[in-house]
PDB file of C-alpha atoms in Angstrom:
ATOM      1  CA  MET A 280      56.727  72.538  94.047  1.00  0.00           C
ATOM      2  CA  THR A 281      56.507  76.375  94.376  1.00  0.00           C
ATOM      3  CA  ARG A 282      57.446  76.054  98.067  1.00  0.00           C
ATOM      4  CA  ARG A 283      60.465  73.959  97.190  1.00  0.00           C
ATOM      5  CA  ILE A 284      61.659  76.607  94.584  1.00  0.00           C
ATOM      6  CA  LEU A 285      61.178  79.374  96.936  1.00  0.00           C
ATOM      7  CA  ALA A 286      63.040  77.380  99.742  1.00  0.00           C
ATOM      8  CA  ALA A 287      65.933  76.643  97.318  1.00  0.00           C
ATOM      9  CA  ALA A 288      66.060  80.280  96.275  1.00  0.00           C
ATOM     10  CA  ALA A 289      66.201  81.351  99.916  1.00  0.00           C
ATOM     11  CA  LEU A 290      68.998  78.992 100.655  1.00  0.00           C
ATOM     12  CA  ALA A 291      70.995  80.136  97.586  1.00  0.00           C
ATOM     13  CA  ALA A 292      70.604  83.748  98.663  1.00  0.00           C
ATOM     14  CA  THR A 293      71.831  82.869 102.204  1.00  0.00           C
ATOM     15  CA  ALA A 294      74.831  81.085 100.829  1.00  0.00           C
ATOM     16  CA  ILE A 295      75.732  84.067  98.724  1.00  0.00           C
ATOM     17  CA  LEU A 296      75.459  86.481 101.697  1.00  0.00           C
ATOM     18  CA  ALA A 297      77.444  84.105 103.824  1.00  0.00           C
ATOM     19  CA  ALA A 298      80.177  83.553 101.286  1.00  0.00           C
ATOM     20  CA  PRO A 299      83.529  85.228 101.842  1.00  0.00           C
ATOM     21  CA  PRO A 300      84.463  88.231  99.688  1.00  0.00           C
ATOM     22  CA  ALA A 301      85.545  87.447  96.189  1.00  0.00           C
ATOM     23  CA  VAL A 302      89.227  86.964  95.826  1.00  0.00           C
ATOM     24  CA  ALA A 303      91.032  89.270  93.447  1.00  0.00           C
ATOM     25  CA  GLU A 304      93.918  88.185  91.252  1.00  0.00           C
ATOM     26  CA  VAL A 305      96.508  90.579  90.216  1.00  0.00           C
ATOM     27  CA  PRO A 306      96.840  91.233  86.465  1.00  0.00           C
ATOM     28  CA  GLY A 307     100.572  91.672  86.658  1.00  0.00           C
ATOM     29  CA  PRO A 308     103.418  92.840  88.919  1.00  0.00           C
ATOM     30  CA  LEU A 309     102.222  96.406  88.646  1.00  0.00           C
ATOM     31  CA  VAL A 310      98.713  97.573  89.163  1.00  0.00           C
ATOM     32  CA  ALA A 311      97.083 101.004  88.624  1.00  0.00           C
ATOM     33  CA  PRO A 312      94.924 102.886  91.043  1.00  0.00           C
ATOM     34  CA  ALA A 313      91.870 102.288  88.952  1.00  0.00           C
ATOM     35  CA  TRP A 314      92.356  98.519  89.224  1.00  0.00           C
ATOM     36  CA  LEU A 315      92.714  98.578  92.985  1.00  0.00           C
ATOM     37  CA  ALA A 316      89.682 100.799  93.401  1.00  0.00           C
ATOM     38  CA  GLU A 317      87.541  98.331  91.442  1.00  0.00           C
ATOM     39  CA  GLN A 318      88.281  95.466  93.606  1.00  0.00           C
ATOM     40  CA  PRO A 319      85.452  94.376  96.022  1.00  0.00           C
ATOM     41  CA  GLU A 320      85.918  95.333  99.515  1.00  0.00           C
ATOM     42  CA  GLY A 321      87.841  92.833 101.539  1.00  0.00           C
ATOM     43  CA  SER A 322      89.259  91.066  98.496  1.00  0.00           C
ATOM     44  CA  VAL A 323      92.763  92.713  98.628  1.00  0.00           C
ATOM     45  CA  VAL A 324      95.199  93.365 101.503  1.00  0.00           C
ATOM     46  CA  VAL A 325      97.042  96.653 101.017  1.00  0.00           C
ATOM     47  CA  LEU A 326     100.308  96.893 102.704  1.00  0.00           C
ATOM     48  CA  ASP A 327     101.852 100.429 102.938  1.00  0.00           C
ATOM     49  CA  VAL A 328     105.540 100.381 103.279  1.00  0.00           C
ATOM     50  CA  ARG A 329     107.152 103.454 104.950  1.00  0.00           C
ATOM     51  CA  GLU A 330     110.684 104.197 106.385  1.00  0.00           C
ATOM     52  CA  GLU A 331     109.309 104.599 109.934  1.00  0.00           C
ATOM     53  CA  PRO A 332     105.927 103.698 111.391  1.00  0.00           C
ATOM     54  CA  GLY A 333     105.535 107.291 112.676  1.00  0.00           C
ATOM     55  CA  ALA A 334     105.297 108.522 109.071  1.00  0.00           C
ATOM     56  CA  PHE A 335     102.190 106.466 108.324  1.00  0.00           C
ATOM     57  CA  GLY A 336      99.580 108.780 109.958  1.00  0.00           C
ATOM     58  CA  LYS A 337     101.041 111.991 108.602  1.00  0.00           C
ATOM     59  CA  SER A 338     100.420 114.084 105.437  1.00  0.00           C
ATOM     60  CA  PRO A 339      99.433 113.240 102.797  1.00  0.00           C
ATOM     61  CA  GLY A 340      97.810 110.269 104.480  1.00  0.00           C
ATOM     62  CA  ARG A 341      97.161 106.615 103.502  1.00  0.00           C
ATOM     63  CA  ILE A 342      94.738 104.628 101.375  1.00  0.00           C
ATOM     64  CA  ALA A 343      91.726 103.599 103.547  1.00  0.00           C
ATOM     65  CA  GLY A 344      92.272 100.159 104.892  1.00  0.00           C
ATOM     66  CA  ALA A 345      96.035 100.053 104.146  1.00  0.00           C
ATOM     67  CA  LEU A 346      98.086  98.459 106.854  1.00  0.00           C
ATOM     68  CA  PRO A 347     101.528  99.907 107.841  1.00  0.00           C
ATOM     69  CA  VAL A 348     104.812  98.028 107.342  1.00  0.00           C
ATOM     70  CA  SER A 349     107.989  99.738 108.537  1.00  0.00           C
ATOM     71  CA  PHE A 350     110.952  99.105 106.177  1.00  0.00           C
ATOM     72  CA  LYS A 351     113.158  98.242 109.242  1.00  0.00           C
ATOM     73  CA  ASP A 352     110.833  95.328 110.095  1.00  0.00           C
ATOM     74  CA  LEU A 353     111.793  93.755 106.745  1.00  0.00           C
ATOM     75  CA  ARG A 354     115.412  93.339 107.650  1.00  0.00           C
ATOM     76  CA  GLY A 355     117.243  91.040 110.059  1.00  0.00           C
ATOM     77  CA  SER A 356     120.651  89.604 110.761  1.00  0.00           C
ATOM     78  CA  ARG A 357     122.022  86.096 110.536  1.00  0.00           C
ATOM     79  CA  THR A 358     125.329  84.288 111.057  1.00  0.00           C
ATOM     80  CA  ILE A 359     126.594  82.793 107.731  1.00  0.00           C
ATOM     81  CA  ASP A 360     129.838  80.849 107.412  1.00  0.00           C
ATOM     82  CA  GLY A 361     130.789  82.213 110.905  1.00  0.00           C
ATOM     83  CA  GLN A 362     130.216  85.833 109.997  1.00  0.00           C
ATOM     84  CA  GLU A 363     127.400  88.072 111.127  1.00  0.00           C
ATOM     85  CA  VAL A 364     125.414  89.590 108.208  1.00  0.00           C
ATOM     86  CA  THR A 365     123.399  92.427 109.546  1.00  0.00           C
ATOM     87  CA  ARG A 366     121.406  93.522 106.523  1.00  0.00           C
ATOM     88  CA  LEU A 367     119.421  90.521 105.296  1.00  0.00           C
ATOM     89  CA  SER A 368     115.845  89.685 104.544  1.00  0.00           C
ATOM     90  CA  LEU A 369     113.766  88.107 107.038  1.00  0.00           C
ATOM     91  CA  THR A 370     113.818  84.300 107.657  1.00  0.00           C
ATOM     92  CA  ALA A 371     110.774  82.379 106.388  1.00  0.00           C
ATOM     93  CA  GLU A 372     109.519  82.212 110.025  1.00  0.00           C
ATOM     94  CA  GLY A 373     110.135  85.907 110.429  1.00  0.00           C
ATOM     95  CA  PHE A 374     108.391  86.909 107.242  1.00  0.00           C
ATOM     96  CA  GLN A 375     105.491  84.551 108.224  1.00  0.00           C
ATOM     97  CA  ASP A 376     105.132  86.372 111.387  1.00  0.00           C
ATOM     98  CA  LEU A 377     105.107  89.796 109.758  1.00  0.00           C
ATOM     99  CA  MET A 378     102.445  88.791 107.297  1.00  0.00           C
ATOM    100  CA  ARG A 379     100.229  87.249 109.825  1.00  0.00           C
ATOM    101  CA  GLY A 380     100.551  90.263 112.102  1.00  0.00           C
ATOM    102  CA  ARG A 381      99.235  92.280 109.196  1.00  0.00           C
ATOM    103  CA  GLY A 382      96.243  89.973 108.768  1.00  0.00           C
ATOM    104  CA  VAL A 383      97.329  88.280 105.568  1.00  0.00           C
ATOM    105  CA  ASP A 384      95.910  84.705 104.946  1.00  0.00           C
ATOM    106  CA  ASP A 385      97.188  82.121 102.657  1.00  0.00           C
ATOM    107  CA  GLY A 386      96.158  82.781  99.070  1.00  0.00           C
ATOM    108  CA  GLU A 387      95.084  86.320  99.696  1.00  0.00           C
ATOM    109  CA  THR A 388      95.667  89.002  97.137  1.00  0.00           C
ATOM    110  CA  VAL A 389      98.346  91.551  98.356  1.00  0.00           C
ATOM    111  CA  VAL A 390      99.031  94.975  96.835  1.00  0.00           C
ATOM    112  CA  VAL A 391     102.097  96.857  98.161  1.00  0.00           C
ATOM    113  CA  THR A 392     101.931 100.625  98.094  1.00  0.00           C
ATOM    114  CA  TRP A 393     104.445 103.171  99.144  1.00  0.00           C
ATOM    115  CA  PRO A 394     104.524 107.016  99.372  1.00  0.00           C
ATOM    116  CA  GLY A 395     105.183 107.213  95.646  1.00  0.00           C
ATOM    117  CA  ASP A 396     107.169 110.444  95.577  1.00  0.00           C
ATOM    118  CA  SER A 397     110.668 109.065  95.208  1.00  0.00           C
ATOM    119  CA  ALA A 398     112.711 106.226  93.531  1.00  0.00           C
ATOM    120  CA  ILE A 399     113.995 105.122  96.876  1.00  0.00           C
ATOM    121  CA  GLY A 400     110.518 104.581  98.079  1.00  0.00           C
ATOM    122  CA  LEU A 401     109.869 102.069  95.325  1.00  0.00           C
ATOM    123  CA  THR A 402     112.948 100.038  96.496  1.00  0.00           C
ATOM    124  CA  ALA A 403     111.308  99.485  99.823  1.00  0.00           C
ATOM    125  CA  ALA A 404     108.085  98.261  98.263  1.00  0.00           C
ATOM    126  CA  ALA A 405     109.942  95.993  95.920  1.00  0.00           C
ATOM    127  CA  TYR A 406     111.902  94.550  98.919  1.00  0.00           C
ATOM    128  CA  LEU A 407     108.704  93.522 100.435  1.00  0.00           C
ATOM    129  CA  TYR A 408     107.184  92.209  97.179  1.00  0.00           C
ATOM    130  CA  TRP A 409     110.404  90.255  96.546  1.00  0.00           C
ATOM    131  CA  GLN A 410     110.192  88.535 100.034  1.00  0.00           C
ATOM    132  CA  ALA A 411     106.544  87.700  99.363  1.00  0.00           C
ATOM    133  CA  ARG A 412     107.673  85.909  96.135  1.00  0.00           C
ATOM    134  CA  LEU A 413     110.678  84.421  97.801  1.00  0.00           C
ATOM    135  CA  TYR A 414     108.465  82.619 100.299  1.00  0.00           C
ATOM    136  CA  GLY A 415     105.888  81.366  97.874  1.00  0.00           C
ATOM    137  CA  HIS A 416     103.183  84.056  97.771  1.00  0.00           C
ATOM    138  CA  ASP A 417     102.770  84.910  94.098  1.00  0.00           C
ATOM    139  CA  ASP A 418      99.422  86.791  94.161  1.00  0.00           C
ATOM    140  CA  VAL A 419     101.163  90.131  94.923  1.00  0.00           C
ATOM    141  CA  ALA A 420     101.620  93.457  92.991  1.00  0.00           C
ATOM    142  CA  ILE A 421     102.974  96.908  93.659  1.00  0.00           C
ATOM    143  CA  LEU A 422     100.752  99.943  93.129  1.00  0.00           C
ATOM    144  CA  ASP A 423     102.551 101.889  90.262  1.00  0.00           C
ATOM    145  CA  GLY A 424     103.128 105.475  91.527  1.00  0.00           C
ATOM    146  CA  GLY A 425     102.121 104.382  95.098  1.00  0.00           C
ATOM    147  CA  THR A 426      99.868 106.450  97.310  1.00  0.00           C
ATOM    148  CA  ALA A 427     100.739 109.649  95.333  1.00  0.00           C
ATOM    149  CA  ALA A 428      99.260 107.986  92.271  1.00  0.00           C
ATOM    150  CA  TRP A 429      96.100 107.074  94.184  1.00  0.00           C
ATOM    151  CA  ALA A 430      95.741 110.635  95.297  1.00  0.00           C
ATOM    152  CA  ALA A 431      96.484 112.048  91.823  1.00  0.00           C
ATOM    153  CA  SER A 432      93.717 109.819  90.443  1.00  0.00           C
ATOM    154  CA  GLY A 433      91.160 111.756  92.553  1.00  0.00           C
ATOM    155  CA  ARG A 434      90.765 109.200  95.192  1.00  0.00           C
ATOM    156  CA  ALA A 435      90.571 110.073  98.927  1.00  0.00           C
ATOM    157  CA  LEU A 436      93.275 109.562 101.551  1.00  0.00           C
ATOM    158  CA  THR A 437      92.819 109.283 105.276  1.00  0.00           C
ATOM    159  CA  GLN A 438      94.995 110.133 108.207  1.00  0.00           C
ATOM    160  CA  ASP A 439      93.008 108.022 110.714  1.00  0.00           C
ATOM    161  CA  ALA A 440      94.918 105.393 112.483  1.00  0.00           C
ATOM    162  CA  PRO A 441      94.314 101.890 110.967  1.00  0.00           C
ATOM    163  CA  ALA A 442      92.516  99.262 113.123  1.00  0.00           C
ATOM    164  CA  ASP A 443      94.657  96.349 114.214  1.00  0.00           C
ATOM    165  CA  PRO A 444      93.718  93.370 111.932  1.00  0.00           C
ATOM    166  CA  GLN A 445      92.943  89.949 113.078  1.00  0.00           C
ATOM    167  CA  PRO A 446      95.940  87.643 112.813  1.00  0.00           C
ATOM    168  CA  GLY A 447      96.248  85.934 109.497  1.00  0.00           C
ATOM    169  CA  THR A 448      97.071  82.425 108.449  1.00  0.00           C
ATOM    170  CA  PHE A 449      99.852  83.170 106.046  1.00  0.00           C
ATOM    171  CA  THR A 450     102.304  80.288 105.774  1.00  0.00           C
ATOM    172  CA  ALA A 451     105.749  80.901 104.342  1.00  0.00           C
ATOM    173  CA  ALA A 452     107.241  78.301 102.010  1.00  0.00           C
ATOM    174  CA  ALA A 453     110.937  77.506 101.835  1.00  0.00           C
ATOM    175  CA  ALA A 454     112.917  80.232 100.106  1.00  0.00           C
ATOM    176  CA  ARG A 455     113.131  79.854  96.292  1.00  0.00           C
ATOM    177  CA  ASP A 456     116.650  79.375  95.014  1.00  0.00           C
ATOM    178  CA  ASP A 457     115.807  80.929  91.615  1.00  0.00           C
ATOM    179  CA  LEU A 458     114.993  84.275  93.235  1.00  0.00           C
ATOM    180  CA  LEU A 459     117.897  84.300  95.813  1.00  0.00           C
ATOM    181  CA  ALA A 460     121.608  84.411  95.006  1.00  0.00           C
ATOM    182  CA  THR A 461     124.097  83.213  97.585  1.00  0.00           C
ATOM    183  CA  THR A 462     127.582  84.594  97.948  1.00  0.00           C
ATOM    184  CA  GLU A 463     128.821  81.313  96.433  1.00  0.00           C
ATOM    185  CA  GLU A 464     126.637  81.818  93.344  1.00  0.00           C
ATOM    186  CA  VAL A 465     128.020  85.376  93.049  1.00  0.00           C
ATOM    187  CA  GLN A 466     131.469  84.027  93.268  1.00  0.00           C
ATOM    188  CA  ALA A 467     130.775  81.435  90.507  1.00  0.00           C
ATOM    189  CA  ALA A 468     129.310  84.296  88.290  1.00  0.00           C
ATOM    190  CA  LEU A 469     132.783  85.933  88.225  1.00  0.00           C
ATOM    191  CA  ASP A 470     133.779  83.161  85.748  1.00  0.00           C
ATOM    192  CA  GLY A 471     130.581  83.274  83.610  1.00  0.00           C
ATOM    193  CA  GLY A 472     126.843  82.707  83.895  1.00  0.00           C
ATOM    194  CA  PRO A 473     124.345  85.227  85.026  1.00  0.00           C
ATOM    195  CA  GLN A 474     125.400  88.765  84.481  1.00  0.00           C
ATOM    196  CA  LEU A 475     126.043  90.730  87.733  1.00  0.00           C
ATOM    197  CA  ILE A 476     124.225  94.061  87.781  1.00  0.00           C
ATOM    198  CA  ASP A 477     125.087  96.782  90.211  1.00  0.00           C
ATOM    199  CA  ALA A 478     121.982  98.824  91.062  1.00  0.00           C
ATOM    200  CA  ARG A 479     123.777 101.663  92.891  1.00  0.00           C
ATOM    201  CA  PRO A 480     124.685 105.175  91.715  1.00  0.00           C
ATOM    202  CA  LEU A 481     127.794 105.640  89.582  1.00  0.00           C
ATOM    203  CA  ALA A 482     129.873 107.238  92.468  1.00  0.00           C
ATOM    204  CA  LEU A 483     129.602 103.981  94.486  1.00  0.00           C
ATOM    205  CA  TYR A 484     130.210 101.720  91.415  1.00  0.00           C
ATOM    206  CA  ILE A 485     133.553 103.410  90.595  1.00  0.00           C
ATOM    207  CA  GLY A 486     134.660 103.650  94.255  1.00  0.00           C
ATOM    208  CA  LEU A 487     134.271 107.318  94.982  1.00  0.00           C
ATOM    209  CA  ALA A 488     132.244 106.470  98.104  1.00  0.00           C
ATOM    210  CA  ALA A 489     130.867 103.586 100.232  1.00  0.00           C
ATOM    211  CA  PRO A 490     128.669 103.459 103.299  1.00  0.00           C
ATOM    212  CA  PRO A 491     130.258 102.322 106.543  1.00  0.00           C
ATOM    213  CA  TYR A 492     128.876  98.837 106.356  1.00  0.00           C
ATOM    214  CA  VAL A 493     130.553  98.168 102.993  1.00  0.00           C
ATOM    215  CA  PHE A 494     134.272  97.495 103.706  1.00  0.00           C
ATOM    216  CA  LYS A 495     135.800  98.019 100.276  1.00  0.00           C
ATOM    217  CA  LYS A 496     135.028 100.759  97.738  1.00  0.00           C
ATOM    218  CA  GLY A 497     134.095  99.733  94.223  1.00  0.00           C
ATOM    219  CA  HIS A 498     132.056  97.005  92.517  1.00  0.00           C
ATOM    220  CA  ILE A 499     132.115  93.227  92.088  1.00  0.00           C
ATOM    221  CA  PRO A 500     134.275  92.484  89.113  1.00  0.00           C
ATOM    222  CA  GLY A 501     132.515  92.061  85.833  1.00  0.00           C
ATOM    223  CA  ALA A 502     129.208  93.831  86.999  1.00  0.00           C
ATOM    224  CA  ASP A 503     127.312  96.078  84.707  1.00  0.00           C
ATOM    225  CA  LEU A 504     125.924  99.302  86.029  1.00  0.00           C
ATOM    226  CA  LEU A 505     122.070  99.816  86.088  1.00  0.00           C
ATOM    227  CA  PRO A 506     121.405 102.403  88.720  1.00  0.00           C
ATOM    228  CA  PHE A 507     118.023 102.055  90.446  1.00  0.00           C
ATOM    229  CA  PRO A 508     116.876 105.761  89.887  1.00  0.00           C
ATOM    230  CA  PHE A 509     116.869 105.027  86.085  1.00  0.00           C
ATOM    231  CA  LEU A 510     113.950 102.629  86.417  1.00  0.00           C
ATOM    232  CA  THR A 511     111.361 105.225  87.206  1.00  0.00           C
ATOM    233  CA  LYS A 512     110.155 108.624  85.962  1.00  0.00           C
ATOM    234  CA  PRO A 513     108.232 111.458  87.645  1.00  0.00           C
ATOM    235  CA  VAL A 514     104.744 112.232  86.538  1.00  0.00           C
ATOM    236  CA  GLY A 515     102.750 115.327  87.592  1.00  0.00           C
ATOM    237  CA  GLY A 516     104.187 118.331  89.410  1.00  0.00           C
ATOM    238  CA  LYS A 517     104.519 121.789  88.026  1.00  0.00           C
ATOM    239  CA  GLY A 518     103.655 122.747  84.553  1.00  0.00           C
ATOM    240  CA  ASP A 519     105.824 124.113  81.861  1.00  0.00           C
ATOM    241  CA  LYS A 520     105.488 127.673  83.170  1.00  0.00           C
ATOM    242  CA  GLY A 521     106.189 126.668  86.813  1.00  0.00           C
ATOM    243  CA  ASP A 522     102.517 126.788  87.888  1.00  0.00           C
ATOM    244  CA  ALA A 523     101.497 124.410  90.529  1.00  0.00           C
ATOM    245  CA  ALA A 524      99.820 121.231  89.113  1.00  0.00           C
ATOM    246  CA  ALA A 525      96.589 119.920  90.454  1.00  0.00           C
ATOM    247  CA  GLU A 526      98.047 116.520  91.018  1.00  0.00           C
ATOM    248  CA  PRO A 527     101.067 115.486  93.176  1.00  0.00           C
ATOM    249  CA  VAL A 528     104.294 114.304  91.676  1.00  0.00           C
ATOM    250  CA  ARG A 529     104.563 110.435  91.570  1.00  0.00           C
ATOM    251  CA  MET A 530     107.235 108.128  90.398  1.00  0.00           C
ATOM    252  CA  VAL A 531     106.124 105.474  88.019  1.00  0.00           C
ATOM    253  CA  VAL A 532     108.048 102.606  86.427  1.00  0.00           C
ATOM    254  CA  HIS A 533     109.141 103.133  82.880  1.00  0.00           C
ATOM    255  CA  GLU A 534     107.494 101.159  80.068  1.00  0.00           C
ATOM    256  CA  PRO A 535     109.093  97.874  79.231  1.00  0.00           C
ATOM    257  CA  GLU A 536     110.406  99.061  75.916  1.00  0.00           C
ATOM    258  CA  THR A 537     112.012 102.069  77.609  1.00  0.00           C
ATOM    259  CA  LEU A 538     113.594  99.802  80.262  1.00  0.00           C
ATOM    260  CA  ARG A 539     115.131  97.678  77.635  1.00  0.00           C
ATOM    261  CA  ARG A 540     116.513 100.650  75.798  1.00  0.00           C
ATOM    262  CA  ILE A 541     118.031 102.043  79.050  1.00  0.00           C
ATOM    263  CA  ALA A 542     119.714  98.730  79.680  1.00  0.00           C
ATOM    264  CA  ALA A 543     120.965  98.528  76.090  1.00  0.00           C
ATOM    265  CA  ASP A 544     122.276 102.119  76.154  1.00  0.00           C
ATOM    266  CA  LEU A 545     124.207 101.321  79.341  1.00  0.00           C
ATOM    267  CA  GLY A 546     125.654  98.144  77.866  1.00  0.00           C
ATOM    268  CA  VAL A 547     123.885  95.866  80.250  1.00  0.00           C
ATOM    269  CA  ASP A 548     123.899  92.205  79.047  1.00  0.00           C
ATOM    270  CA  LEU A 549     120.487  90.673  79.779  1.00  0.00           C
ATOM    271  CA  SER A 550     120.816  87.658  77.423  1.00  0.00           C
ATOM    272  CA  GLY A 551     121.847  85.077  80.039  1.00  0.00           C
ATOM    273  CA  GLY A 552     119.892  85.993  83.092  1.00  0.00           C
ATOM    274  CA  ALA A 553     121.105  88.275  85.932  1.00  0.00           C
ATOM    275  CA  ILE A 554     122.051  88.683  89.619  1.00  0.00           C
ATOM    276  CA  SER A 555     121.260  92.103  90.928  1.00  0.00           C
ATOM    277  CA  TYR A 556     123.087  93.629  93.957  1.00  0.00           C
ATOM    278  CA  CYS A 557     123.597  96.984  95.667  1.00  0.00           C
ATOM    279  CA  ASN A 558     125.002  97.860  99.043  1.00  0.00           C
ATOM    280  CA  SER A 559     122.651  95.691 101.207  1.00  0.00           C
ATOM    281  CA  GLY A 560     119.960  94.265  98.905  1.00  0.00           C
ATOM    282  CA  ARG A 561     117.415  97.059  99.189  1.00  0.00           C
ATOM    283  CA  THR A 562     117.958  99.207  96.128  1.00  0.00           C
ATOM    284  CA  SER A 563     118.724  96.224  93.983  1.00  0.00           C
ATOM    285  CA  ALA A 564     115.209  94.862  94.911  1.00  0.00           C
ATOM    286  CA  SER A 565     113.688  97.437  92.478  1.00  0.00           C
ATOM    287  CA  THR A 566     116.276  96.289  89.795  1.00  0.00           C
ATOM    288  CA  TRP A 567     115.373  92.691  90.464  1.00  0.00           C
ATOM    289  CA  PHE A 568     111.631  93.641  90.266  1.00  0.00           C
ATOM    290  CA  VAL A 569     112.014  95.408  86.900  1.00  0.00           C
ATOM    291  CA  LEU A 570     114.179  92.665  85.345  1.00  0.00           C
ATOM    292  CA  ASN A 571     112.451  89.544  86.736  1.00  0.00           C
ATOM    293  CA  GLU A 572     108.970  90.678  87.003  1.00  0.00           C
ATOM    294  CA  VAL A 573     108.385  93.364  84.361  1.00  0.00           C
ATOM    295  CA  LEU A 574     110.887  92.337  81.682  1.00  0.00           C
ATOM    296  CA  GLY A 575     110.899  88.547  82.291  1.00  0.00           C
ATOM    297  CA  VAL A 576     114.623  88.270  82.530  1.00  0.00           C
ATOM    298  CA  PRO A 577     115.534  85.443  85.001  1.00  0.00           C
ATOM    299  CA  THR A 578     117.131  87.314  87.856  1.00  0.00           C
ATOM    300  CA  GLN A 579     118.285  86.495  91.345  1.00  0.00           C
ATOM    301  CA  LEU A 580     118.748  89.085  94.131  1.00  0.00           C
ATOM    302  CA  TYR A 581     121.988  88.942  96.056  1.00  0.00           C
ATOM    303  CA  ASP A 582     120.681  89.520  99.548  1.00  0.00           C
ATOM    304  CA  GLY A 583     123.331  91.301 101.678  1.00  0.00           C
ATOM    305  CA  SER A 584     125.005  92.468  98.575  1.00  0.00           C
ATOM    306  CA  MET A 585     128.259  94.580  98.937  1.00  0.00           C
ATOM    307  CA  HIS A 586     127.847  94.392 102.769  1.00  0.00           C
ATOM    308  CA  ALA A 587     128.002  90.582 102.695  1.00  0.00           C
ATOM    309  CA  TRP A 588     130.592  90.487  99.844  1.00  0.00           C
ATOM    310  CA  THR A 589     133.147  92.671 101.550  1.00  0.00           C
ATOM    311  CA  LEU A 590     132.982  90.998 104.901  1.00  0.00           C
ATOM    312  CA  ASP A 591     135.708  88.714 103.590  1.00  0.00           C
ATOM    313  CA  PRO A 592     138.638  90.943 102.651  1.00  0.00           C
ATOM    314  CA  GLN A 593     139.892  88.173 100.194  1.00  0.00           C
ATOM    315  CA  ARG A 594     136.894  88.647  97.887  1.00  0.00           C
ATOM    316  CA  PRO A 595     137.831  90.763  94.901  1.00  0.00           C
ATOM    317  CA  VAL A 596     136.453  94.351  94.333  1.00  0.00           C
ATOM    318  CA  ALA A 597     137.009  96.299  91.215  1.00  0.00           C
ATOM    319  CA  THR A 598     137.368 100.135  91.064  1.00  0.00           C
ATOM    320  CA  ALA A 599     138.190 102.697  88.377  1.00  0.00           C
ATOM    321  CA  LEU A 600     140.016 104.700  90.996  1.00  0.00           C
ATOM    322  CA  ALA A 601     143.465 104.232  92.446  1.00  0.00           C
ATOM    323  CA  GLU A 602     143.340 103.401  96.161  1.00  0.00           C
TER     324      GLU A 602
END
């Protein structure tokens, strides 16, 4: 009997040692550095979104084990209704290839980090997060404050080049209609329904300027303005007397009650759901993230945004300025 007990114990120990790492589950759409640091090794895939791949190995460095994602690799072009739209999210197949190339498996926990020092950086992280949710991967979160917050919490960074991961098994599902707005749905919203929300700065909203890939200045009629830089606040940096702080500046998302107050003060109507847009879908991804994920307001992202909208000169554009 004793030998049977010992043998059973040995088999149990072997099974524990051979078992895969415990799978984490994100507690919400935003996670803190402390939560990420507490997760067992191998239980989370950290994807680090930067503007260009060359920036990944430079100062201030990266979280050990984080894998690079260049923002340009999150965009593609497609022909829709006979028109080429050049600033769109990836297809399901394209996103599946991207995630597999970063070693992501089905059901695996993903945390998206970013440099953390600017509001525009969060938009890139949110665009990756949105595509993960769009294609059915819900166990995903954004590191609040990004890599700068990780460093500010006293945790080390590395500038060593990451090792190439083994290809993952990630499988993309069909795009979710409740997270993606088509041009037809935006057109229908002109007559009521979800509130259109413009995530761009005021100058673009009122028609003072537009990037070259947006072919009319102004905004979609009826849209409320909620500029993406209003969603975050800087933490850290220099003290009141201008002395250098011990921790780097990082941008963190406002608390939910503050976000609701900002929207209310700007007159943004969130009572019936929303469709967020910008110039091309990038900056409005952070607005979608805050509304849909943090505040729980049912929100779709208009991928392609003003670029797609203004490809047809017959679609209306409102401006507070005379042409």
